[in-house]
Tab-separated table of C-alpha atoms in Angstrom:
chain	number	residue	atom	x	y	z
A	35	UNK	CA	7.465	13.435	20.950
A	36	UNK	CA	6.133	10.379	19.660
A	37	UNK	CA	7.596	8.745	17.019
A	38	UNK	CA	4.531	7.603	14.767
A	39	UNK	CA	6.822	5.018	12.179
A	40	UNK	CA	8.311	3.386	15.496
A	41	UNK	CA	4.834	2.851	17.314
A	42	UNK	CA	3.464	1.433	13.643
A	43	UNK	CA	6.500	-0.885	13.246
A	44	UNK	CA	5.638	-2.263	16.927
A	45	UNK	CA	1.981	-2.468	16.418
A	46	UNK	CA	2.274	-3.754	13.219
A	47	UNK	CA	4.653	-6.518	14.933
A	48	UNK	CA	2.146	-7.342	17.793
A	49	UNK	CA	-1.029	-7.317	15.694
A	50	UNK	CA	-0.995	-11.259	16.317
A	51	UNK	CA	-0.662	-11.083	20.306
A	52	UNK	CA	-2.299	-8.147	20.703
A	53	UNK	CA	-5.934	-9.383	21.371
A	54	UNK	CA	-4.557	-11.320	24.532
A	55	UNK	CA	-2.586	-8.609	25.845
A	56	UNK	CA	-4.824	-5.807	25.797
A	57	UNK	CA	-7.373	-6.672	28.417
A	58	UNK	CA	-8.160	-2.653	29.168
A	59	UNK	CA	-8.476	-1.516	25.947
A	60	UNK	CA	-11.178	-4.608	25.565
A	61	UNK	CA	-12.997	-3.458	28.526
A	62	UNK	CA	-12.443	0.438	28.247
A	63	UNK	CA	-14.471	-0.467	24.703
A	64	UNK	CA	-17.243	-2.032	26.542
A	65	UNK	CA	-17.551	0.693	28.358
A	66	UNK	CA	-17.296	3.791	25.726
A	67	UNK	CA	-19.492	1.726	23.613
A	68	UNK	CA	-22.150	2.268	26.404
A	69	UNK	CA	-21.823	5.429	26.564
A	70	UNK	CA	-23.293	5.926	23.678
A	71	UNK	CA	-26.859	4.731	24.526
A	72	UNK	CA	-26.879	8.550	26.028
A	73	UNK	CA	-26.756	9.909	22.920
A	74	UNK	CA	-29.665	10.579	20.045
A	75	UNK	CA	-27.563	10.048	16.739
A	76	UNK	CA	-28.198	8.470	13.490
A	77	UNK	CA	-24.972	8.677	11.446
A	78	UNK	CA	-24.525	7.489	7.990
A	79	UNK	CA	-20.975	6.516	8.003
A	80	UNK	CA	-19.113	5.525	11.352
A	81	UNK	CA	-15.491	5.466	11.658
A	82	UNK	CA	-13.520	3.249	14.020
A	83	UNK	CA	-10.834	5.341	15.172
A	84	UNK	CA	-7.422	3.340	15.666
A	85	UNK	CA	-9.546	0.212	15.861
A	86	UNK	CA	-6.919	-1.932	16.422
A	87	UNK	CA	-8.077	-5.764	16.212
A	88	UNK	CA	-11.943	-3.945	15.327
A	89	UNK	CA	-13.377	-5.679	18.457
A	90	UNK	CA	-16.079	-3.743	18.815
A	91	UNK	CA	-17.172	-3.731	15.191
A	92	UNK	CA	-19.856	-5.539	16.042
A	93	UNK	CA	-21.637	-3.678	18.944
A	94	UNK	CA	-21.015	-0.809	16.266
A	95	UNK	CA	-22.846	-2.232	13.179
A	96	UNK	CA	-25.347	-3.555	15.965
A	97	UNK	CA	-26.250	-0.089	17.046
A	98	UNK	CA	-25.871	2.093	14.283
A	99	UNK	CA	-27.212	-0.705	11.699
A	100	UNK	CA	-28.298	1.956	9.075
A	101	UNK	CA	-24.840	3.233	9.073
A	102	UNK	CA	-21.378	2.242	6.772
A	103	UNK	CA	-18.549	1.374	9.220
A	104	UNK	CA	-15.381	2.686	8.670
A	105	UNK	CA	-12.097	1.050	10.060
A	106	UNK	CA	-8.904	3.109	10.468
A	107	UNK	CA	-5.390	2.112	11.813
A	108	UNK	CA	-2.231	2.402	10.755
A	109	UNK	CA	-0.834	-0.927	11.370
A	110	UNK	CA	-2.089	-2.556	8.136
A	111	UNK	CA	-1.811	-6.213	9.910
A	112	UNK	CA	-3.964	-4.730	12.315
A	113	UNK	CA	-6.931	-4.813	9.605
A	114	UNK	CA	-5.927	-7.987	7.922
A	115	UNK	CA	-6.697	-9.683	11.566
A	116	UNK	CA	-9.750	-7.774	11.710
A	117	UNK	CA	-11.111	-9.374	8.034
A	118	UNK	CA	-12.545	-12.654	9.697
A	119	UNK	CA	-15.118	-9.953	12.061
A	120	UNK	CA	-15.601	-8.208	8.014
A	121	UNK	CA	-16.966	-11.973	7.114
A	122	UNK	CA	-18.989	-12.389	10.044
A	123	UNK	CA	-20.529	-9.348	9.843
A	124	UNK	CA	-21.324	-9.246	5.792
A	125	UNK	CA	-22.717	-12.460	6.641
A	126	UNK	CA	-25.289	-11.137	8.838
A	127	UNK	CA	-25.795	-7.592	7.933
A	128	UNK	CA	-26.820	-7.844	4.223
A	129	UNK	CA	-23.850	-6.976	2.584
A	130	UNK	CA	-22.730	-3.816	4.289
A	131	UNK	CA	-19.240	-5.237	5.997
A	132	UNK	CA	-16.858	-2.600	7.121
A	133	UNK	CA	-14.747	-0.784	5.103
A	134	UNK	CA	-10.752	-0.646	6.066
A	135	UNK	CA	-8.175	2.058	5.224
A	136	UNK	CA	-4.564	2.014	6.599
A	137	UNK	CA	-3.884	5.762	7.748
A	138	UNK	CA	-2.962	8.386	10.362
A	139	UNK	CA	-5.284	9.478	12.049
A	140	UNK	CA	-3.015	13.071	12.047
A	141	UNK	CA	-3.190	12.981	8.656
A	142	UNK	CA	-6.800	11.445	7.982
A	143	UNK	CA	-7.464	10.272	3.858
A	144	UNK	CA	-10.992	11.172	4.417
A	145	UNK	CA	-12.993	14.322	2.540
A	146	UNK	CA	-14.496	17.164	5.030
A	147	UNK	CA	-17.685	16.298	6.349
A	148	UNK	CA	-18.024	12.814	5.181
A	149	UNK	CA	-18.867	11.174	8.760
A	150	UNK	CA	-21.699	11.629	11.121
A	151	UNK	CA	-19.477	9.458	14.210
A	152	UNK	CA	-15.844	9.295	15.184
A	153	UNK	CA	-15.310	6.457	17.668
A	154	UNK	CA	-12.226	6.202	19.260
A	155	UNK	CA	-11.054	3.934	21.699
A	156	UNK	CA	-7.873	4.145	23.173
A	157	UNK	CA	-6.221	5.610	20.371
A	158	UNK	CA	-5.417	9.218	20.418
A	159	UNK	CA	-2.561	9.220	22.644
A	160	UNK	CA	-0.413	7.205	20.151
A	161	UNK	CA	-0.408	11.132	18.449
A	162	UNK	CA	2.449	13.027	18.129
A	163	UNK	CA	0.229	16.008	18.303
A	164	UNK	CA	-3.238	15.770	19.897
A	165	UNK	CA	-4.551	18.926	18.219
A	166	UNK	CA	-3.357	17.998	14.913
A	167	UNK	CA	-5.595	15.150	15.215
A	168	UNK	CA	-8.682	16.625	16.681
A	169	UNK	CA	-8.478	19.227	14.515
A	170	UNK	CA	-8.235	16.434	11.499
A	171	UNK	CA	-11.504	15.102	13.432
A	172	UNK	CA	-13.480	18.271	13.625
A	173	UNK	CA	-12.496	18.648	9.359
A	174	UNK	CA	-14.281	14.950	8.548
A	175	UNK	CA	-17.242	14.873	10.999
A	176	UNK	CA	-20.380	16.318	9.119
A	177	UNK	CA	-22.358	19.314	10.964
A	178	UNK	CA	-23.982	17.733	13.939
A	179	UNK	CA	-21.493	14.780	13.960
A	180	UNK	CA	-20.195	13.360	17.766
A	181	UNK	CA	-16.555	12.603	18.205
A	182	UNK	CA	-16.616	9.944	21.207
A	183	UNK	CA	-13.416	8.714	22.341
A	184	UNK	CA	-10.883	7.392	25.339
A	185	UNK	CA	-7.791	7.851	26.070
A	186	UNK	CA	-5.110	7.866	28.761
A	187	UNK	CA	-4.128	10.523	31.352
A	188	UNK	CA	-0.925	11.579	33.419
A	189	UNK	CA	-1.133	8.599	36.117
A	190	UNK	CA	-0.978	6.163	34.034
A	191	UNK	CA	1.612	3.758	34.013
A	192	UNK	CA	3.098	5.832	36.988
A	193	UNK	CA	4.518	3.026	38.427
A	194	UNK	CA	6.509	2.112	35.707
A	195	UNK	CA	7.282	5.680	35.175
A	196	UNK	CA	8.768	5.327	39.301
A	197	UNK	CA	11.080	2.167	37.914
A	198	UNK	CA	11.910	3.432	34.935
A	199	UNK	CA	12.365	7.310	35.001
A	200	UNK	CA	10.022	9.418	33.549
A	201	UNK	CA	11.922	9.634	30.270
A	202	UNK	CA	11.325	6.161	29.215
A	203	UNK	CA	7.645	6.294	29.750
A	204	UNK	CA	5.231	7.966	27.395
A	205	UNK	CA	3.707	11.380	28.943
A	206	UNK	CA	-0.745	11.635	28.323
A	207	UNK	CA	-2.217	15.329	28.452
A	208	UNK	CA	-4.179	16.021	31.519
A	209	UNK	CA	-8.018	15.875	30.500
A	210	UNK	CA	-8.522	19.741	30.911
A	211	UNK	CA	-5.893	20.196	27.973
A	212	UNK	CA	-7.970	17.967	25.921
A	213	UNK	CA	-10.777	19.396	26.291
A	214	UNK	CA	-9.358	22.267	25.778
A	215	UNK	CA	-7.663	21.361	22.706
A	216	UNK	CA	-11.451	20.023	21.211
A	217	UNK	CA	-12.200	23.871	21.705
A	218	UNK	CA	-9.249	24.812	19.796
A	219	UNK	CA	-10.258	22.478	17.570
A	220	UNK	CA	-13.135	24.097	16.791
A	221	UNK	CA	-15.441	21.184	18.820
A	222	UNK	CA	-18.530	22.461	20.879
A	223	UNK	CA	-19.470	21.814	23.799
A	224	UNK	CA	-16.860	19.282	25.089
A	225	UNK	CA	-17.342	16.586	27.793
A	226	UNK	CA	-14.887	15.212	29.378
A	227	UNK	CA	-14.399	12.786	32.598
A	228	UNK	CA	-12.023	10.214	33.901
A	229	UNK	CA	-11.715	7.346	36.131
A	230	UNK	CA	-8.649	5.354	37.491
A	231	UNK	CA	-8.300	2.149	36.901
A	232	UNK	CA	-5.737	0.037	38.539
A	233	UNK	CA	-4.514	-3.664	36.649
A	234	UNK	CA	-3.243	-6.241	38.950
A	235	UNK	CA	-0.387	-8.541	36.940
A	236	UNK	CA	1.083	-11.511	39.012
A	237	UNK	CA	4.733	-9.193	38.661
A	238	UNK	CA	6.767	-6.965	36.768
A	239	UNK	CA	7.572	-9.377	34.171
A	240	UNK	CA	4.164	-10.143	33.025
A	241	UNK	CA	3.352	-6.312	33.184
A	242	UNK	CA	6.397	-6.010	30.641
A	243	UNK	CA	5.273	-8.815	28.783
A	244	UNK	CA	2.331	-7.822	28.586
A	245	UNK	CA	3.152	-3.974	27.135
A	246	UNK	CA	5.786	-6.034	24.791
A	247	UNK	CA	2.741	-8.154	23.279
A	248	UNK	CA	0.378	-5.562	22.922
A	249	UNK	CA	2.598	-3.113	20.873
A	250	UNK	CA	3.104	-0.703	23.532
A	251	UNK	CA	6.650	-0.330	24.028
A	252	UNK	CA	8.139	3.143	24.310
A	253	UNK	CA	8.132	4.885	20.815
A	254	UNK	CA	9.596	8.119	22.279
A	255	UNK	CA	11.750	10.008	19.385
A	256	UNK	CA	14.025	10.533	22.299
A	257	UNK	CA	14.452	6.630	23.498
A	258	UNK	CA	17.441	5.105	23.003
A	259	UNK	CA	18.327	3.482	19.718
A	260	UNK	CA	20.438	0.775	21.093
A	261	UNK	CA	19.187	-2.134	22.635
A	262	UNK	CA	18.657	-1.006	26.474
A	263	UNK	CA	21.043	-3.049	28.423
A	264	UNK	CA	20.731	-5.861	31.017
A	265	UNK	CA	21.431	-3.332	33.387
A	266	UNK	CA	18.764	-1.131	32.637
A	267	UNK	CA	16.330	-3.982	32.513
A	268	UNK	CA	17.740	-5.408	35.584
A	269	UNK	CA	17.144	-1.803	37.381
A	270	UNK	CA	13.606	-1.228	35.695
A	271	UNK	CA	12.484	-5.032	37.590
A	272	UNK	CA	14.015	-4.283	40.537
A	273	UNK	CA	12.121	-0.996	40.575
A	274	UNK	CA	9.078	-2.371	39.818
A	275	UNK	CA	9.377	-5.452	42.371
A	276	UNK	CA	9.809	-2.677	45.460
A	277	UNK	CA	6.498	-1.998	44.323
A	278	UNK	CA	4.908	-5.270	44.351
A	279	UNK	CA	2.588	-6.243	47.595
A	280	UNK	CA	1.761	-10.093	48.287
A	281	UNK	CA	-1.492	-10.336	45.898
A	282	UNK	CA	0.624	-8.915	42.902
A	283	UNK	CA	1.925	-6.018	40.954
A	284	UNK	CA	-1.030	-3.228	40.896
A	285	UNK	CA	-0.434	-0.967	38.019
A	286	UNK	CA	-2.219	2.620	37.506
A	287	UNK	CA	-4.363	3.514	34.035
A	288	UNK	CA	-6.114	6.617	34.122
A	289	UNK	CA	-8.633	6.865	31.555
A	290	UNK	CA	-9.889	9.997	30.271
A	291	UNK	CA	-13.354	9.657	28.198
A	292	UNK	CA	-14.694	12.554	26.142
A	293	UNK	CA	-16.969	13.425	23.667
A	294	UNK	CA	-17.491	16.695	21.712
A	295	UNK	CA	-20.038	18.091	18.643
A	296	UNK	CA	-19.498	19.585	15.243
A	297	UNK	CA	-21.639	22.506	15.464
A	298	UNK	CA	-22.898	24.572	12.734
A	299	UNK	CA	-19.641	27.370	11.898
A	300	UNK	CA	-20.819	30.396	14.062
A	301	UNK	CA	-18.829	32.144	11.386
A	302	UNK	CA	-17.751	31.875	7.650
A	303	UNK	CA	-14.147	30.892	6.817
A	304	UNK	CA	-13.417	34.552	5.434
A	305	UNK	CA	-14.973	35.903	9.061
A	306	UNK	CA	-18.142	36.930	8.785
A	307	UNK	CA	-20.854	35.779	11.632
A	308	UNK	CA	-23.835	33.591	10.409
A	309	UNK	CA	-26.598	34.847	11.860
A	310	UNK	CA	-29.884	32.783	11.386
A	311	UNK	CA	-33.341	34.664	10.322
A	312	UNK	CA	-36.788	32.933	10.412
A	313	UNK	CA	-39.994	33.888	8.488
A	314	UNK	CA	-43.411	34.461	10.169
A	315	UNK	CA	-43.615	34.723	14.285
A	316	UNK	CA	-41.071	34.446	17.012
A	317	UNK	CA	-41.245	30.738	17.899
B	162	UNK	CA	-5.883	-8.736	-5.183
B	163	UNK	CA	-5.927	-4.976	-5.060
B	164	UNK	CA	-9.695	-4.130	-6.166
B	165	UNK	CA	-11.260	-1.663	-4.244
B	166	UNK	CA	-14.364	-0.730	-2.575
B	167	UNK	CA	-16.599	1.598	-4.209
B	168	UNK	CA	-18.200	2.984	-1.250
B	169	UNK	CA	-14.629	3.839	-0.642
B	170	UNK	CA	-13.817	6.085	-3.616
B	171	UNK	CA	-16.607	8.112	-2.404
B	172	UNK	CA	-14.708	9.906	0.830
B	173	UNK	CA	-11.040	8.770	0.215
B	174	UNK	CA	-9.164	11.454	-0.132
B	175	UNK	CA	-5.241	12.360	-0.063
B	176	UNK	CA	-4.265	12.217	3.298
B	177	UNK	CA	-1.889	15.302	2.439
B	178	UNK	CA	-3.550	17.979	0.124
B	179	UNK	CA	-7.064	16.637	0.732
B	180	UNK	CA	-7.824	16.582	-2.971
B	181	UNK	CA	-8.953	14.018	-5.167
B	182	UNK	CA	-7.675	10.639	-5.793
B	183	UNK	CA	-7.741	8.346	-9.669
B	184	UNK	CA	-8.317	4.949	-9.359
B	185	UNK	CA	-6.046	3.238	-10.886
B	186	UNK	CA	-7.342	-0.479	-11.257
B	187	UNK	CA	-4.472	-1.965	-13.154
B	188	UNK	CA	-1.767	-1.307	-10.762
B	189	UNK	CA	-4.091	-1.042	-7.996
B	190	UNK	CA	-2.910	2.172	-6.638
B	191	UNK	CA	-4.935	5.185	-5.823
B	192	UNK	CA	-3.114	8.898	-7.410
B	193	UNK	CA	-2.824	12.274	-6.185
B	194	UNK	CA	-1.725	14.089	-9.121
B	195	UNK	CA	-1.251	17.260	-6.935
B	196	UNK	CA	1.788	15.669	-4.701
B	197	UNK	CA	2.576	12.853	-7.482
B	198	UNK	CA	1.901	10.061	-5.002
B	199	UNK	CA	0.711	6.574	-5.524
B	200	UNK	CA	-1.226	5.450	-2.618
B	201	UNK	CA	-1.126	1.187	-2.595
B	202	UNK	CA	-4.638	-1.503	-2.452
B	203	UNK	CA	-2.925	-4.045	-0.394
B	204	UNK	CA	-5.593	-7.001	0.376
B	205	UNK	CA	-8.100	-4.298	-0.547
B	206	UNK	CA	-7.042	-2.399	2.525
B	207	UNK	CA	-5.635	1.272	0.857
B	208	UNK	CA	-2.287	1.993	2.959
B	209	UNK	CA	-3.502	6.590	3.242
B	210	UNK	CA	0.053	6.617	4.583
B	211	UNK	CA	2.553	9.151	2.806
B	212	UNK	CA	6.033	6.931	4.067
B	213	UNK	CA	4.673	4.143	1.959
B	214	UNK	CA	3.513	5.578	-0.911
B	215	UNK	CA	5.574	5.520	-4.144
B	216	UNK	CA	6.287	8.938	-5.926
B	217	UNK	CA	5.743	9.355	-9.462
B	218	UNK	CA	8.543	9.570	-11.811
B	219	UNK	CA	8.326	12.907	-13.614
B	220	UNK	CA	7.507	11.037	-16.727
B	221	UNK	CA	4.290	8.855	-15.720
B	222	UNK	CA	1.605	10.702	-16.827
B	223	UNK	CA	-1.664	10.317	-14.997
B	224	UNK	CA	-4.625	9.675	-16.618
């Protein structure tokens, strides 16, 4: 299981270098933010799920321009960095800049039903428990409100998971048990779809580097306390470097995209149905 | 500087019991009298997060 303080102390740590180490997350975001131009929705507040340096604040407030933005993280220095975008964007929007909060998104600080959008990019597998969180989801989005999100699958990092042993690396939930989990959730009519995506770094140290910088170092209750060892670090390169070819290191992400509705409760909280009557003719 | 949104107050909420918060201006904290919690305004930014909250003394009262 994750452990939530640990991956906050390292984000909170790499909220500086993170921007320049976190090329897939920047372009997974382009891309999720497009995938909303399929969808009909006119929220009045938006939150940023795990928005991280808020890059794409501004294709947000672009879109939805009617709407308040909402930033959540939990690595308050994550939000700090983000205040210059806030400046930017009060500047040109009127006065409506984006609102930050420092929380867990397992554990969200928000009342039911106060948001028409959850957007989520590359966030939800930092949770110790998926379905806690969705289920914290389904409780703030209004009636009719889209949860839109990406995260990662089981192939990811599998190389690294080859070098290092499969206890070192994080584990990510197939995309059938998420959407399965938005059903539990109480979601309707889940989507869900993934591609692979494959990052070429020049070797195994810049891949390493690379996780180091962007906050992504193993935050695994189980990892070891003490520092890891030359010898382990020596073995996880080594492992890595058998899997290098001539044009670099070529490293697996498999993203998993999904989006699911709030519908209208097809029964009360004490169990009864809701069954809907209309006046006058059968439409 | 620990002042706080307005537009904020309106859906914050305590991250644990889900019930209301007080405002407390002064020491810029946001209260859950239910779990006794001070939530802190750091930079404006309210830290929701339980592990760095402080707990209320059984003598502070709560407006």
């Amino acid at each position: 299981m994750i452990d939530r303080s640990a991956a906050r102390r390292h984000f909170s740590r790499a909220a500086v270098t993170y921007p320049g180490a976190s090329r897939l997350e920047a372009e997974i975001g382009t891309r999720l933010i497009e995938r909303l131009d399929y969808v009909k929705l006119a929220p009045q507040r938006v939150l940023d799920l795990g928005c991280g340096p808020a890059r794409e604040t501004r294709a947000l407030a672009a879109r939805y321009a009617a709407a308040q933005l909402v930033l959540l993280d939990f690595a308050l220095p994550m939000l700090r960095d983000a205040r210059p975008a806030r400046g930017l964007l009060q500047r040109l929007g009127g006065g409506r800049a984006p609102l930050a909060v420092c929380g867990d998104f397992e554990q969200l600080p928000f009342a039911g039903a106060s948001l028409g959008l959850v957007y989520s990019n590359m966030a939800l597998h930092w949770a110790r428990q998926p379905l806690v969180a969705l289920r914290e989801l389904h409780r703030v989005l209004a009636v009719g409100g889209l949860l839109s999100f990406s995260t990662l699958g089981p192939d990811t990092l599998k190389e690294l998971r080859a070098a290092a042993g499969a206890s070192r690396v994080h584990a990510f939930h197939d995309m059938h048990d998420v959407g399965d989990m938005l059903l539990a959730a109480g979601f309707a009519a889940p989507v869900m779809d993934m591609e692979t995506v494959s990052l070429l770094y020049a070797d195994a140290r810049a891949l390493l580097a690379d996780l180091r910088a962007s906050g992504q170092t193993c935050a695994l209750e189980s990892r070891r306390r003490s520092l890891s060892g030359k010898a382990f670090a020596a073995a996880l390169r080594a492992g890595l470097e058998r899997q290098q070819q001539p044009s670099g290191l070529a490293v697996t992400f498999e993203v998993v995209y999904g989006h699911a509705w709030k519908a209208a409760p097809a029964r009360t909280p004490d169990g009864h149905a809701v069954v809907q009557f209309r006046r006058g003719a059968a439409p | 500087m620990s002042a706080i949104d307005p537009r904020l107050l309106e859906i914050l909420v305590c991250p644990l019991c889900k019930g209301p918060l007080v405002y407390r201006r002064e020491a810029g904290e946001l209260i859950c009298r239910a779990d006794r919690l001070a939530y802190p305004i750091k930079d404006g930014i309210p830290v929701m997060l339980e592990e760095d909250a402080r707990k209320l003394p059984p003598a502070e009262e709560v407006a």
